[in-house]
mmCIF file of C-alpha atoms in Angstrom:
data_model
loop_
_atom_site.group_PDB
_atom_site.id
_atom_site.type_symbol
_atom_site.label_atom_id
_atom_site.label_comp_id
_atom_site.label_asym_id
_atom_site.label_seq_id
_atom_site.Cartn_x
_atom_site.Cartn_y
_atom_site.Cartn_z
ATOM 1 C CA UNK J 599 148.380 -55.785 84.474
ATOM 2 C CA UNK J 600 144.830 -55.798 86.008
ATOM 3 C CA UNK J 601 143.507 -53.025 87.577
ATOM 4 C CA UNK J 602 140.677 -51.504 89.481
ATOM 5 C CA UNK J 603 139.558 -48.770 90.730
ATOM 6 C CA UNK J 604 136.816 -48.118 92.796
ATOM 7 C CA UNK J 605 135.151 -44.650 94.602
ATOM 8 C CA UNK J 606 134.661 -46.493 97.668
ATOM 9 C CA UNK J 607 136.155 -49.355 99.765
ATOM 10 C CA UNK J 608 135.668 -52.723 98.036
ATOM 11 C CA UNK J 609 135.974 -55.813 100.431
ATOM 12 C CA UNK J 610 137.374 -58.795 97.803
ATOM 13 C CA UNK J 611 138.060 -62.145 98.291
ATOM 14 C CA UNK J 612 142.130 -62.938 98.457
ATOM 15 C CA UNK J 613 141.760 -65.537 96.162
ATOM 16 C CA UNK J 614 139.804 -63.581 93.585
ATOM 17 C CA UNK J 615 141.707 -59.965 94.259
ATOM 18 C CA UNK J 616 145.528 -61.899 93.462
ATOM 19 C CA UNK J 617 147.368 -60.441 91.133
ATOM 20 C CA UNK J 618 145.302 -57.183 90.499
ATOM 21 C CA UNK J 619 146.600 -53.615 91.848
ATOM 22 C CA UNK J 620 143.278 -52.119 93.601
ATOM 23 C CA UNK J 621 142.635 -48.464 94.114
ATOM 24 C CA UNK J 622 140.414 -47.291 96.539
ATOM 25 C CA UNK J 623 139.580 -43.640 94.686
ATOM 26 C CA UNK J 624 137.967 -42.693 97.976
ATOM 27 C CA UNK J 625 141.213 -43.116 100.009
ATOM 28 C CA UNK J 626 143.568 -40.714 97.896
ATOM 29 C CA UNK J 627 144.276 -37.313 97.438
ATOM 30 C CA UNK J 628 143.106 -36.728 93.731
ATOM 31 C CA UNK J 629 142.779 -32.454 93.206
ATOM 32 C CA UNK J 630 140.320 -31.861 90.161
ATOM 33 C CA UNK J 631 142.354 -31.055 86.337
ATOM 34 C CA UNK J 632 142.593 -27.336 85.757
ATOM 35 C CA UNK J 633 142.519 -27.467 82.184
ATOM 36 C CA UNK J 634 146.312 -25.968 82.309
ATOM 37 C CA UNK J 635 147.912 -28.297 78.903
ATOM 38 C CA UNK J 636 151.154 -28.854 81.427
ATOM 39 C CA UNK J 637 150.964 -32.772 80.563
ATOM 40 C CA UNK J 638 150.406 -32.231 76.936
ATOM 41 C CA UNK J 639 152.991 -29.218 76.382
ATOM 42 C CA UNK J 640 155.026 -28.691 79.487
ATOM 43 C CA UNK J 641 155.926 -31.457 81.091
ATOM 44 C CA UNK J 642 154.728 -34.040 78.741
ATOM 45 C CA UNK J 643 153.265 -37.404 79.868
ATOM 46 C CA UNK J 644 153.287 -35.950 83.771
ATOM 47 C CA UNK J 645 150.700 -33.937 85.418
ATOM 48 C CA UNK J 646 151.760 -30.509 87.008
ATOM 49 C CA UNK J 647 149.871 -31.410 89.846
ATOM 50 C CA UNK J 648 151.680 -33.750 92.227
ATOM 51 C CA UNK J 649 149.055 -35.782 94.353
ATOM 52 C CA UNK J 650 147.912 -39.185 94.399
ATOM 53 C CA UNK J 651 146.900 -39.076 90.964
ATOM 54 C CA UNK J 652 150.297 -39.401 89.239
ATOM 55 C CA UNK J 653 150.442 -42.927 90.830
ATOM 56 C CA UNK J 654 146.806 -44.210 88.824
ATOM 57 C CA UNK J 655 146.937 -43.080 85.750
ATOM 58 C CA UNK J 656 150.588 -44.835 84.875
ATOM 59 C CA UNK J 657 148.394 -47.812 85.860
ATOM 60 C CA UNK J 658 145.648 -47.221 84.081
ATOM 61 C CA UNK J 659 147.915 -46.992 81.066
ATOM 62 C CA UNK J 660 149.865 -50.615 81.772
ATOM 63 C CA UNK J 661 146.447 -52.582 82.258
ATOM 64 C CA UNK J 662 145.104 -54.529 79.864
ATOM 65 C CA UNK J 663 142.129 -55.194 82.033
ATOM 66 C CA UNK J 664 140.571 -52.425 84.236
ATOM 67 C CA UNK J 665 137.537 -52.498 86.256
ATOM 68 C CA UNK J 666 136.262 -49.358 87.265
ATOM 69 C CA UNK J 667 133.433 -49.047 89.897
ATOM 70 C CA UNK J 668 131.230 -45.859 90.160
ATOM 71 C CA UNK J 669 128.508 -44.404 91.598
ATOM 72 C CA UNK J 670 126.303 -43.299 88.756
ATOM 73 C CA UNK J 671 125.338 -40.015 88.453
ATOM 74 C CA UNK J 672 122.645 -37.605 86.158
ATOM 75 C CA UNK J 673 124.156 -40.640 83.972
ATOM 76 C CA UNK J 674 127.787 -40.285 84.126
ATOM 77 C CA UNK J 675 130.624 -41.489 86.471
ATOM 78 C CA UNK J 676 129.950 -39.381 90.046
ATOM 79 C CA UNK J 677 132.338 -37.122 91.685
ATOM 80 C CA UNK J 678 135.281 -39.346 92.857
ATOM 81 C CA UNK J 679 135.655 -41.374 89.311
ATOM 82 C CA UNK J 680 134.730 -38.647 87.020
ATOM 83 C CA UNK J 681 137.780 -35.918 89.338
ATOM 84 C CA UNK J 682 140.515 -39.035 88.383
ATOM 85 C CA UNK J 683 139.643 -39.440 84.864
ATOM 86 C CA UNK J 684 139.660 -36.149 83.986
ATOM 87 C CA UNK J 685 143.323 -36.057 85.551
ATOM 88 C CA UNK J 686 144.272 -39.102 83.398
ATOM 89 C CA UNK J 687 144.833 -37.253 80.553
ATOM 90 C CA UNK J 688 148.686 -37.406 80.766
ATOM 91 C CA UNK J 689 148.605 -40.813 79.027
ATOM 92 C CA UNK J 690 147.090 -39.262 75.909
ATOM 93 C CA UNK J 691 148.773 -36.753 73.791
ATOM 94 C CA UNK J 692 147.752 -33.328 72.401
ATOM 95 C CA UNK J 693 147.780 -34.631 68.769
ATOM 96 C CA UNK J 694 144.621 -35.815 66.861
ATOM 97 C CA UNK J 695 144.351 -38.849 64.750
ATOM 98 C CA UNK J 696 141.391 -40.357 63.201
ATOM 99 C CA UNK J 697 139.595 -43.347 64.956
ATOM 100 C CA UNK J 698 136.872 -45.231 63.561
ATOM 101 C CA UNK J 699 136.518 -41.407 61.098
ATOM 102 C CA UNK J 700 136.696 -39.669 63.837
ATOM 103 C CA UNK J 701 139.146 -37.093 65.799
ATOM 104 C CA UNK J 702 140.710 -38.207 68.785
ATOM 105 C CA UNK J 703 143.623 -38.234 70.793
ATOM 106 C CA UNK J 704 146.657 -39.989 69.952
ATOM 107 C CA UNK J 705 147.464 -42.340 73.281
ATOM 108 C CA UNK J 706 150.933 -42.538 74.924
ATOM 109 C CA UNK J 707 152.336 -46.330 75.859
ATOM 110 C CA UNK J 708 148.290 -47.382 76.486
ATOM 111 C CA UNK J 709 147.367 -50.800 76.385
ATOM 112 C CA UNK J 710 144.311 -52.314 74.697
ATOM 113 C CA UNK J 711 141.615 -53.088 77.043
ATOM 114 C CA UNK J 712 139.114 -55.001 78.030
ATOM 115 C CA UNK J 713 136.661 -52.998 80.429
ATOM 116 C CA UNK J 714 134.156 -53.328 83.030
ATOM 117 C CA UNK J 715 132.435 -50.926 84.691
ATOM 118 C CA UNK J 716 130.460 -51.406 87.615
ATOM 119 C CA UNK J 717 127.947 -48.412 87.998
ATOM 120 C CA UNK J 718 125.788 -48.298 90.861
ATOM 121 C CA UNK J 719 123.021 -46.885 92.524
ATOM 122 C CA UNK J 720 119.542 -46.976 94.081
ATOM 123 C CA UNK J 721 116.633 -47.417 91.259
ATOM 124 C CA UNK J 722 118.630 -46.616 88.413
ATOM 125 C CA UNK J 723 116.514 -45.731 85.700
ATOM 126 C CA UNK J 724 116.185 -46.498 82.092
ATOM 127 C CA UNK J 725 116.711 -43.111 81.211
ATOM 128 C CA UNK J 726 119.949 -42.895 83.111
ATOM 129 C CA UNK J 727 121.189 -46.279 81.778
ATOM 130 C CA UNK J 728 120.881 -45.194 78.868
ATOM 131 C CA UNK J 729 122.761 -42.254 79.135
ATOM 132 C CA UNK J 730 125.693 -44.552 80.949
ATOM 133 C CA UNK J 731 125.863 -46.298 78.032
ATOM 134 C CA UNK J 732 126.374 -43.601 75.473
ATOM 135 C CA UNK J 733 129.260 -42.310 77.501
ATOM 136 C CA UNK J 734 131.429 -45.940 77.974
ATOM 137 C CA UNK J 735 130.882 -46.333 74.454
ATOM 138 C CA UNK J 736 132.660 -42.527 74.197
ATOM 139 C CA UNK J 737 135.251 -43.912 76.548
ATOM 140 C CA UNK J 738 136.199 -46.836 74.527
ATOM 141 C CA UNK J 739 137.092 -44.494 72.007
ATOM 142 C CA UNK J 740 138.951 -41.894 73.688
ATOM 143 C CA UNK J 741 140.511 -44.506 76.647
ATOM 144 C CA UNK J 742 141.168 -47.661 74.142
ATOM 145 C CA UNK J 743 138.734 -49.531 74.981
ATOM 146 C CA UNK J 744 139.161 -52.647 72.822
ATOM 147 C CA UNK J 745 135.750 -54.386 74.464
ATOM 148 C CA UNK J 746 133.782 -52.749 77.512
ATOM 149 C CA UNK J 747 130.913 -54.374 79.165
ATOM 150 C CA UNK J 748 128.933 -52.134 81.996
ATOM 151 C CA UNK J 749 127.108 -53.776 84.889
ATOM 152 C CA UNK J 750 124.117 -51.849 86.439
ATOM 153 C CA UNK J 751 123.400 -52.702 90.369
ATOM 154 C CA UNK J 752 122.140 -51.750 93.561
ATOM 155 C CA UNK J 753 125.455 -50.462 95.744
ATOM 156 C CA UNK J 754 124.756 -53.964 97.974
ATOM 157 C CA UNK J 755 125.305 -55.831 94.493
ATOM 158 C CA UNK J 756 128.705 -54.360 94.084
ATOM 159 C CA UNK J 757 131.098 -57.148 95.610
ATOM 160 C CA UNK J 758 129.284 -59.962 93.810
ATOM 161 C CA UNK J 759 129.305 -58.197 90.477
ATOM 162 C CA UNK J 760 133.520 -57.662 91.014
ATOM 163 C CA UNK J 761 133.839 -61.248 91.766
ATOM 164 C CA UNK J 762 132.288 -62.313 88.651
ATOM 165 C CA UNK J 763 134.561 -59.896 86.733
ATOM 166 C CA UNK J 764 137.560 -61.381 88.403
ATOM 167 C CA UNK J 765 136.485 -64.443 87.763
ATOM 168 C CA UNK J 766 136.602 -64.158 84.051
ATOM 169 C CA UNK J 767 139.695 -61.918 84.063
ATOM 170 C CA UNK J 768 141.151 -65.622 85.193
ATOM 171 C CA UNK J 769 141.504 -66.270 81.069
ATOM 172 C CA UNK J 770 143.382 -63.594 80.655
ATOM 173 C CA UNK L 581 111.055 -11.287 84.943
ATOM 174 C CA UNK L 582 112.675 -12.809 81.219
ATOM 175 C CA UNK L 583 116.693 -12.474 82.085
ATOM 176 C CA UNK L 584 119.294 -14.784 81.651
ATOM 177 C CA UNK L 585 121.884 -15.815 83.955
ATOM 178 C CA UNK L 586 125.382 -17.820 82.743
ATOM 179 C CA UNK L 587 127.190 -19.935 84.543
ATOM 180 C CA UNK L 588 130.917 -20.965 83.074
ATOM 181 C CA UNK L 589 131.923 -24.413 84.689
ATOM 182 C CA UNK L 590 135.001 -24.414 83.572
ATOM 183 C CA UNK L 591 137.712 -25.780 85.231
ATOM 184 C CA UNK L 592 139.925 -22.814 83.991
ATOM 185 C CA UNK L 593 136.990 -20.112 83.501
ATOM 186 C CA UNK L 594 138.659 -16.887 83.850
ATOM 187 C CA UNK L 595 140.406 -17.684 81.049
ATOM 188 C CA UNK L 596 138.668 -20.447 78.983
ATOM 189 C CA UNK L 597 137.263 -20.344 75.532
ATOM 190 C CA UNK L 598 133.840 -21.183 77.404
ATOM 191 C CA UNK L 599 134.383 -17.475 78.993
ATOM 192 C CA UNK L 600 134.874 -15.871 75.008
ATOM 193 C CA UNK L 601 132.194 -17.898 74.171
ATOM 194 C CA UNK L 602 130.007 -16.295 77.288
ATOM 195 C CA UNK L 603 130.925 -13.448 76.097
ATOM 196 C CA UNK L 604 130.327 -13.201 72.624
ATOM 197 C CA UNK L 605 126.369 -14.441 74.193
ATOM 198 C CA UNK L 606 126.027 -11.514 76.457
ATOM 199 C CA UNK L 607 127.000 -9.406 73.378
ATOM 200 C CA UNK L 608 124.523 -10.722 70.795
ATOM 201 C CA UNK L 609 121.311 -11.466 73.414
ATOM 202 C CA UNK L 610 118.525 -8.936 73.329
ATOM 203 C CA UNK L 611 117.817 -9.633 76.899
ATOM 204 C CA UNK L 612 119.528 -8.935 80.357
ATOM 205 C CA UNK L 613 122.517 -11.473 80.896
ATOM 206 C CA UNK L 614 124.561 -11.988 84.399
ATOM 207 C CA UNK L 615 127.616 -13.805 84.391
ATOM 208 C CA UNK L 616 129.701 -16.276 87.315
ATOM 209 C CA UNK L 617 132.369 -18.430 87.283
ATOM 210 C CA UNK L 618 131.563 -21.994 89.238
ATOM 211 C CA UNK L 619 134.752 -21.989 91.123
ATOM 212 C CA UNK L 620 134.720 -25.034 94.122
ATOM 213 C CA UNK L 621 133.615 -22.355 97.135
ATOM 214 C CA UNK L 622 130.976 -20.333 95.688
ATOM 215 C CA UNK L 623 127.956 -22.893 94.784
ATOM 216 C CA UNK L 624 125.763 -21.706 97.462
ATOM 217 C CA UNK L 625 126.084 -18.011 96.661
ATOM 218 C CA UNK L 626 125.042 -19.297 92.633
ATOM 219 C CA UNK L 627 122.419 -21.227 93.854
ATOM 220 C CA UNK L 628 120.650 -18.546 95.792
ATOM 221 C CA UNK L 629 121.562 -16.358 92.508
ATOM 222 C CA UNK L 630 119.378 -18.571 90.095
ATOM 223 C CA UNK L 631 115.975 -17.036 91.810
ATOM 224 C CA UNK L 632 114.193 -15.225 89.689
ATOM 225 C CA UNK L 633 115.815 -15.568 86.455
ATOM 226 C CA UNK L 634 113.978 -16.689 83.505
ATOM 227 C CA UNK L 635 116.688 -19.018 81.765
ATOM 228 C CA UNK L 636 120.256 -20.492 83.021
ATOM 229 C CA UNK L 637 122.783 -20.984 80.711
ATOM 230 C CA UNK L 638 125.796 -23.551 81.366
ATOM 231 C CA UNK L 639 129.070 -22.395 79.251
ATOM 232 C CA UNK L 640 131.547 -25.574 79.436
ATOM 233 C CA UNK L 641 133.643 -27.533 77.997
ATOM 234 C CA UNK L 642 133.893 -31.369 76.993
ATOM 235 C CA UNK L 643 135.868 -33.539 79.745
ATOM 236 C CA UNK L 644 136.481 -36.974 79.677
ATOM 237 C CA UNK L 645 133.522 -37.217 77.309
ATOM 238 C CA UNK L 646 130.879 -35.869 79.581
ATOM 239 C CA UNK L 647 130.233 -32.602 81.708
ATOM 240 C CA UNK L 648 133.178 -31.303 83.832
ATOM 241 C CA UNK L 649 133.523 -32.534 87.536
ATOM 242 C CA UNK L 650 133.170 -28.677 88.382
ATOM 243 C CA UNK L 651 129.544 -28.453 86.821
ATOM 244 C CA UNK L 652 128.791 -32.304 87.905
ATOM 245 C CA UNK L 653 129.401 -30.956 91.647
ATOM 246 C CA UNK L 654 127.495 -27.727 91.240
ATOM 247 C CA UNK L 655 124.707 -29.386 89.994
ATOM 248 C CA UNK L 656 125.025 -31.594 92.939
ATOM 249 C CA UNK L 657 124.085 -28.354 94.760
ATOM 250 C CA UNK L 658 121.743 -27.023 93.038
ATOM 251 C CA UNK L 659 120.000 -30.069 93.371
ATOM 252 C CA UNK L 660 120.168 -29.839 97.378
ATOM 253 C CA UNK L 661 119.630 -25.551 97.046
ATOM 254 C CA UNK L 662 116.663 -25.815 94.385
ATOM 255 C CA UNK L 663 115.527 -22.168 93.243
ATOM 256 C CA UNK L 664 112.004 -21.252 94.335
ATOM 257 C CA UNK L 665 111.350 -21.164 90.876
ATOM 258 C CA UNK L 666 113.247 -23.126 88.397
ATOM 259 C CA UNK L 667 114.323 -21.815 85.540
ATOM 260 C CA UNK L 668 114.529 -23.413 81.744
ATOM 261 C CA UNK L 669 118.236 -24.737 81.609
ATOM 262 C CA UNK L 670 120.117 -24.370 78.006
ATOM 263 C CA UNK L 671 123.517 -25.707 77.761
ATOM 264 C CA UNK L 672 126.590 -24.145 75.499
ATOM 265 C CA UNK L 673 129.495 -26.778 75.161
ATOM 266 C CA UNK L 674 132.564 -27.165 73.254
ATOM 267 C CA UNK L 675 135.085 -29.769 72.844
ATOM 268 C CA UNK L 676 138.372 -30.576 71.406
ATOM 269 C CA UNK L 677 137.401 -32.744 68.719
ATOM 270 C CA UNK L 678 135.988 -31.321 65.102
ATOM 271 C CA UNK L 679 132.810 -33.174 65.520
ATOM 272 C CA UNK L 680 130.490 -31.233 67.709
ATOM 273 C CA UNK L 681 128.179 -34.481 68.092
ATOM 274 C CA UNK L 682 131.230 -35.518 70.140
ATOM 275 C CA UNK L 683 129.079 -33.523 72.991
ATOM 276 C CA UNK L 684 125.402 -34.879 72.436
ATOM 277 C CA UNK L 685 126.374 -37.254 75.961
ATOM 278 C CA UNK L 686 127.418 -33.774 77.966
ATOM 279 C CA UNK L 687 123.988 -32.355 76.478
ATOM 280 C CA UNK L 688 121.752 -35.869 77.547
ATOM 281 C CA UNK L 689 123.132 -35.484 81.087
ATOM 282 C CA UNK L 690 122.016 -31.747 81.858
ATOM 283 C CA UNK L 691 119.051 -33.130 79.832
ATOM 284 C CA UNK L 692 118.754 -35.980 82.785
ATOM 285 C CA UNK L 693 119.550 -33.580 85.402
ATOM 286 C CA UNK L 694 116.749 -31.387 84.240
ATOM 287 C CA UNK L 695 114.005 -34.502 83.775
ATOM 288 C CA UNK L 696 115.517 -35.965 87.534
ATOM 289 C CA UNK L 697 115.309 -32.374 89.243
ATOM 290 C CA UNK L 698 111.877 -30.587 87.428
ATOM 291 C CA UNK L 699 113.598 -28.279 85.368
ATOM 292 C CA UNK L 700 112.712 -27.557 82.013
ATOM 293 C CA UNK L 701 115.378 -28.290 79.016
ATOM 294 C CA UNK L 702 116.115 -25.860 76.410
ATOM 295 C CA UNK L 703 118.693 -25.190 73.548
ATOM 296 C CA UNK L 704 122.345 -26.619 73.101
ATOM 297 C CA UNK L 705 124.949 -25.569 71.216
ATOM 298 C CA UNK L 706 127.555 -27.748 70.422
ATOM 299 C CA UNK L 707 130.539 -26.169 69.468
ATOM 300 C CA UNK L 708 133.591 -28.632 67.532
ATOM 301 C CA UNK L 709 137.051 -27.280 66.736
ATOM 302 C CA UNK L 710 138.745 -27.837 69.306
ATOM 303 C CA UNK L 711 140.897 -25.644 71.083
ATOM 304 C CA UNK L 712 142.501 -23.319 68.260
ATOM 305 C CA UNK L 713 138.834 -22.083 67.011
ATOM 306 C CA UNK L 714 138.788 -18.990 68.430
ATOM 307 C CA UNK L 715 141.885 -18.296 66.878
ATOM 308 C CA UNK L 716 140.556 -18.713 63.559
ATOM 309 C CA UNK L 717 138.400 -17.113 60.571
ATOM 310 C CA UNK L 718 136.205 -19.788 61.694
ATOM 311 C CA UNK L 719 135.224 -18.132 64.795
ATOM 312 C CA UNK L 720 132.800 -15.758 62.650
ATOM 313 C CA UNK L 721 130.539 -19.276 62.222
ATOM 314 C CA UNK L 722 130.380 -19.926 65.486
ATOM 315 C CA UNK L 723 129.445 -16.498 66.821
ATOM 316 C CA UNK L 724 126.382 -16.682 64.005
ATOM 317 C CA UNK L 725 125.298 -19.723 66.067
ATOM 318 C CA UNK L 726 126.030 -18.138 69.331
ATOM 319 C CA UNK L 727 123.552 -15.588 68.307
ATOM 320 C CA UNK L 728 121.326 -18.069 66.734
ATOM 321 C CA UNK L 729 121.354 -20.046 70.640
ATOM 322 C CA UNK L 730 120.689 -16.392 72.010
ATOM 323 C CA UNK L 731 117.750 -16.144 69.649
ATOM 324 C CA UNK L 732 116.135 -19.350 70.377
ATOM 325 C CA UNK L 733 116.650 -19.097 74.053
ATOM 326 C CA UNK L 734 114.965 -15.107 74.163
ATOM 327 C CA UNK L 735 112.185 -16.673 71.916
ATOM 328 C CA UNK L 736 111.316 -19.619 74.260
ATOM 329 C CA UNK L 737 111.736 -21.585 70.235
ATOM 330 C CA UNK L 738 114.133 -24.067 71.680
ATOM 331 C CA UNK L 739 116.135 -25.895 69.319
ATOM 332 C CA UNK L 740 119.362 -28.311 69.399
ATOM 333 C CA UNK L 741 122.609 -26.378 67.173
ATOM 334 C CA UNK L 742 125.624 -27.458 66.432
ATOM 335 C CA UNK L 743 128.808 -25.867 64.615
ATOM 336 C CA UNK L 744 132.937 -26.342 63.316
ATOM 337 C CA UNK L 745 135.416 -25.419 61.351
ATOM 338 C CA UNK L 746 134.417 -26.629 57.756
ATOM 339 C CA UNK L 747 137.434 -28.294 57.291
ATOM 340 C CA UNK L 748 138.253 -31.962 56.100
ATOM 341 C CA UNK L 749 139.423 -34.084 59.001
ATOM 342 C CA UNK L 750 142.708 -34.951 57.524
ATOM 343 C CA UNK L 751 143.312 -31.039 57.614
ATOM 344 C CA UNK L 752 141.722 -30.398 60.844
ATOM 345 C CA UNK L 753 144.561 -33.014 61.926
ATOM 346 C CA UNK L 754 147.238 -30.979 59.987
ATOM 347 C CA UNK L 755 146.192 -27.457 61.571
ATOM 348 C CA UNK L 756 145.806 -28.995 65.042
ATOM 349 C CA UNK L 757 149.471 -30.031 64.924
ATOM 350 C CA UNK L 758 150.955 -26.929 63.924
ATOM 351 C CA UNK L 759 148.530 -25.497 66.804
ATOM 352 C CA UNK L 760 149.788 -27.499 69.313
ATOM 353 C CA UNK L 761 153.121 -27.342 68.100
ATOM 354 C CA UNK L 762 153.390 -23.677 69.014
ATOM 355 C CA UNK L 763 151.800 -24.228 72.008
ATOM 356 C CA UNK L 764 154.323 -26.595 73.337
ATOM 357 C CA UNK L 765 157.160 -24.178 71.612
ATOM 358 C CA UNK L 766 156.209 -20.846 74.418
ATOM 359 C CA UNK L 767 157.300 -23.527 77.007
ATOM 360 C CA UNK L 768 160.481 -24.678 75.083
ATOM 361 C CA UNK L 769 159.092 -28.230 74.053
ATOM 362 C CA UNK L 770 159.457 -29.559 70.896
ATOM 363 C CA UNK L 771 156.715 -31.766 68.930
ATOM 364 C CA UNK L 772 159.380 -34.805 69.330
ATOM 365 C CA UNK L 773 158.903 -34.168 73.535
ATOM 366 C CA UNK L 774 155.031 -33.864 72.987
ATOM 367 C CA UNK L 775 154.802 -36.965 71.579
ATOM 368 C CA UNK L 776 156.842 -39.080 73.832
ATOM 369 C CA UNK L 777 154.940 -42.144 74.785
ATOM 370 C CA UNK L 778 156.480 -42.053 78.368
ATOM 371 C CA UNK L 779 153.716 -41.518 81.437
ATOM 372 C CA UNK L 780 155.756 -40.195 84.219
ATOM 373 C CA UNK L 781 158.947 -40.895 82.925
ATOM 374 C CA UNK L 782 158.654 -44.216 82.348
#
């Protein structure tokens, strides 16, 4: 599956958007994680918390291609990204295992994936780039990540930028 | 006036590790401490709180790799409800993993905030372990660098620290299973259930 999610409406062509499930973050009912271990020791693999969450983050999990669009902010993913991620955590498991010598979280039924993240904003600096970078590289390791590429742009650049990620999804 | 106020933004504060952690701060620091919860209603009140305080401390811990939505959206405030003066911002952060560089990208954020907004940046602690620590002999290491945080931060001798259990990984991986383990056990779930690789069921 292809997948994206985005923290604010994205207008696609038909053509280009066929065959990928869309989110539009911005639309949905997503509470913020409260830390409570349910999905890890509860109710394992499901989220105690029963909004619109529990509908993206079994997608997340199937897609071997996601593209996730974000406003950037003090150089991470801003509010409506960074709430849903943070509730994705059902798809990993409590236990650690060593990646690349380090400790992380065993995943559930996760596909590999190849990622793109769109983050935008006005004037992004190089500072903040920077920063954006550190943490996708984080994510590849703790989301299974097998290749990530992120795309810096203005928010008018954001349609054009998805396009040409759909585009090369097509080999896939 | 040289006094330090705490914030905990963690999502589950009154009864986090970042709270012991807070704690175990106000305990060791030879100056004046206050401490708040963020919680999603009260960011104004902390805002207008930050006034006159020497030093803010954020107590947190590691979320998807970066700095929990709740302190992303107080910050978010605190950027639109600046302090009349701004204090020097030090940052206290823990995380799941055993390698406390695991946090340096939570710590270059606040640093980012602090460059973006005019704050000065001070100390970090990063704290590795994981979720067991407190639980464990180890805990006597990190409240040494607690203190040693309170220290630099009283001091104005700002420093980046960092601390763990000293334990291999391959046995930090052993003891985190029996620890979660028992924590799935008090709700009747066995390690078999924990590890199913079914999201919702399916």
């Amino acid at each position: 599956m292809k997948l994206i999610l985005s923290d604010r409406p994205l207008k696609l062509s038909a053509a280009e958007a066929d065959g990928v499930k869309y989110f539009d973050l911005s639309e949905l009912k997503i509470a913020g994680c409260t830390g409570c271990f349910g999905c890890w020791t509860k109710t394992p693999g499901r989220c105690v918390i029963r909004d619109d969450a529990v509908n993206v983050y079994p997608a997340i999990a199937e897609s071997s291609c996601v593209l996730y669009i974000s406003r950037i902010k003090y150089g991470g993913y801003d509010t409506v990204m960074k709430t849903l991620l943070e509730r994705a955590i059902p798809i990993q498991t409590a236990f650690i295992r060593l990646l690349d010598g380090e400790t992380h979280h065993y995943q559930r039924a996760v596909a590999p994936k190849k990622a793109h993240v769109i983050a935008y904003g006005d004037n992004i600096c190089a500072d903040e780039k920077a920063v954006f970078s550190r943490l996708v590289a984080r994510n590849a390791k703790n989301m299974n990540f097998e290749s990530y590429r992120i795309i810096f742009t203005e928010e008018s650049g954001i349609e054009s930028a998805a396009e040409e990620v759909l585009k090369k999804w097509r080999k896939y | 006036m040289a006094e330090i106020l705490i914030f905990n933004a963690s999502p589950r504060a009154p009864r986090s590790n970042s709270r012991l952690y807070a704690e175990i701060f106000t305990k060791v620091c030879r100056i004046k401490t206050e401490y708040f919860n963020i919680t999603k209603t009260n960011h104004i009140e902390l805002c207008g709180k930050v006034n006159g305080f020497s030093d803010l401390l954020f107590v947190f811990p590691l979320y998807a790799d970066g700095i929990p939505a709740t302190l992303l959206n107080f910050l978010k405030s605190l950027e639109t409800n600046p302090p009349g003066e701004k204090p020097v911002i030090s940052v206290l952060v823990n995380c799941g993993f055993l390698e406390p560089s695991q946090n340096d990208t939570a710590v270059e954020m606040i640093r980012l905030f602090c460059r973006q907004n005019g704050y000065r940046f001070g100390s970090a602690l990063e704290i590795g372990g994981g979720e067991a620590l407190p639980a464990t002999p180890f805990m006597r290491l990190t409240a040494r660098k607690i203190k040693k945080l309170a220290e630099c931060i009283t001091a104005g001798k700002h420093r980046i620290l960092h601390t763990t259990m000293p334990l291999p990984k391959r046995l930090f991986v052993k003891a985190s299973v029996s620890y979660w383990v028992n924590y799935g056990k008090k709700s009747g779930i066995s390690e078999e259930e924990m590890r199913t690789l079914r999201i919702e069921g399916k």
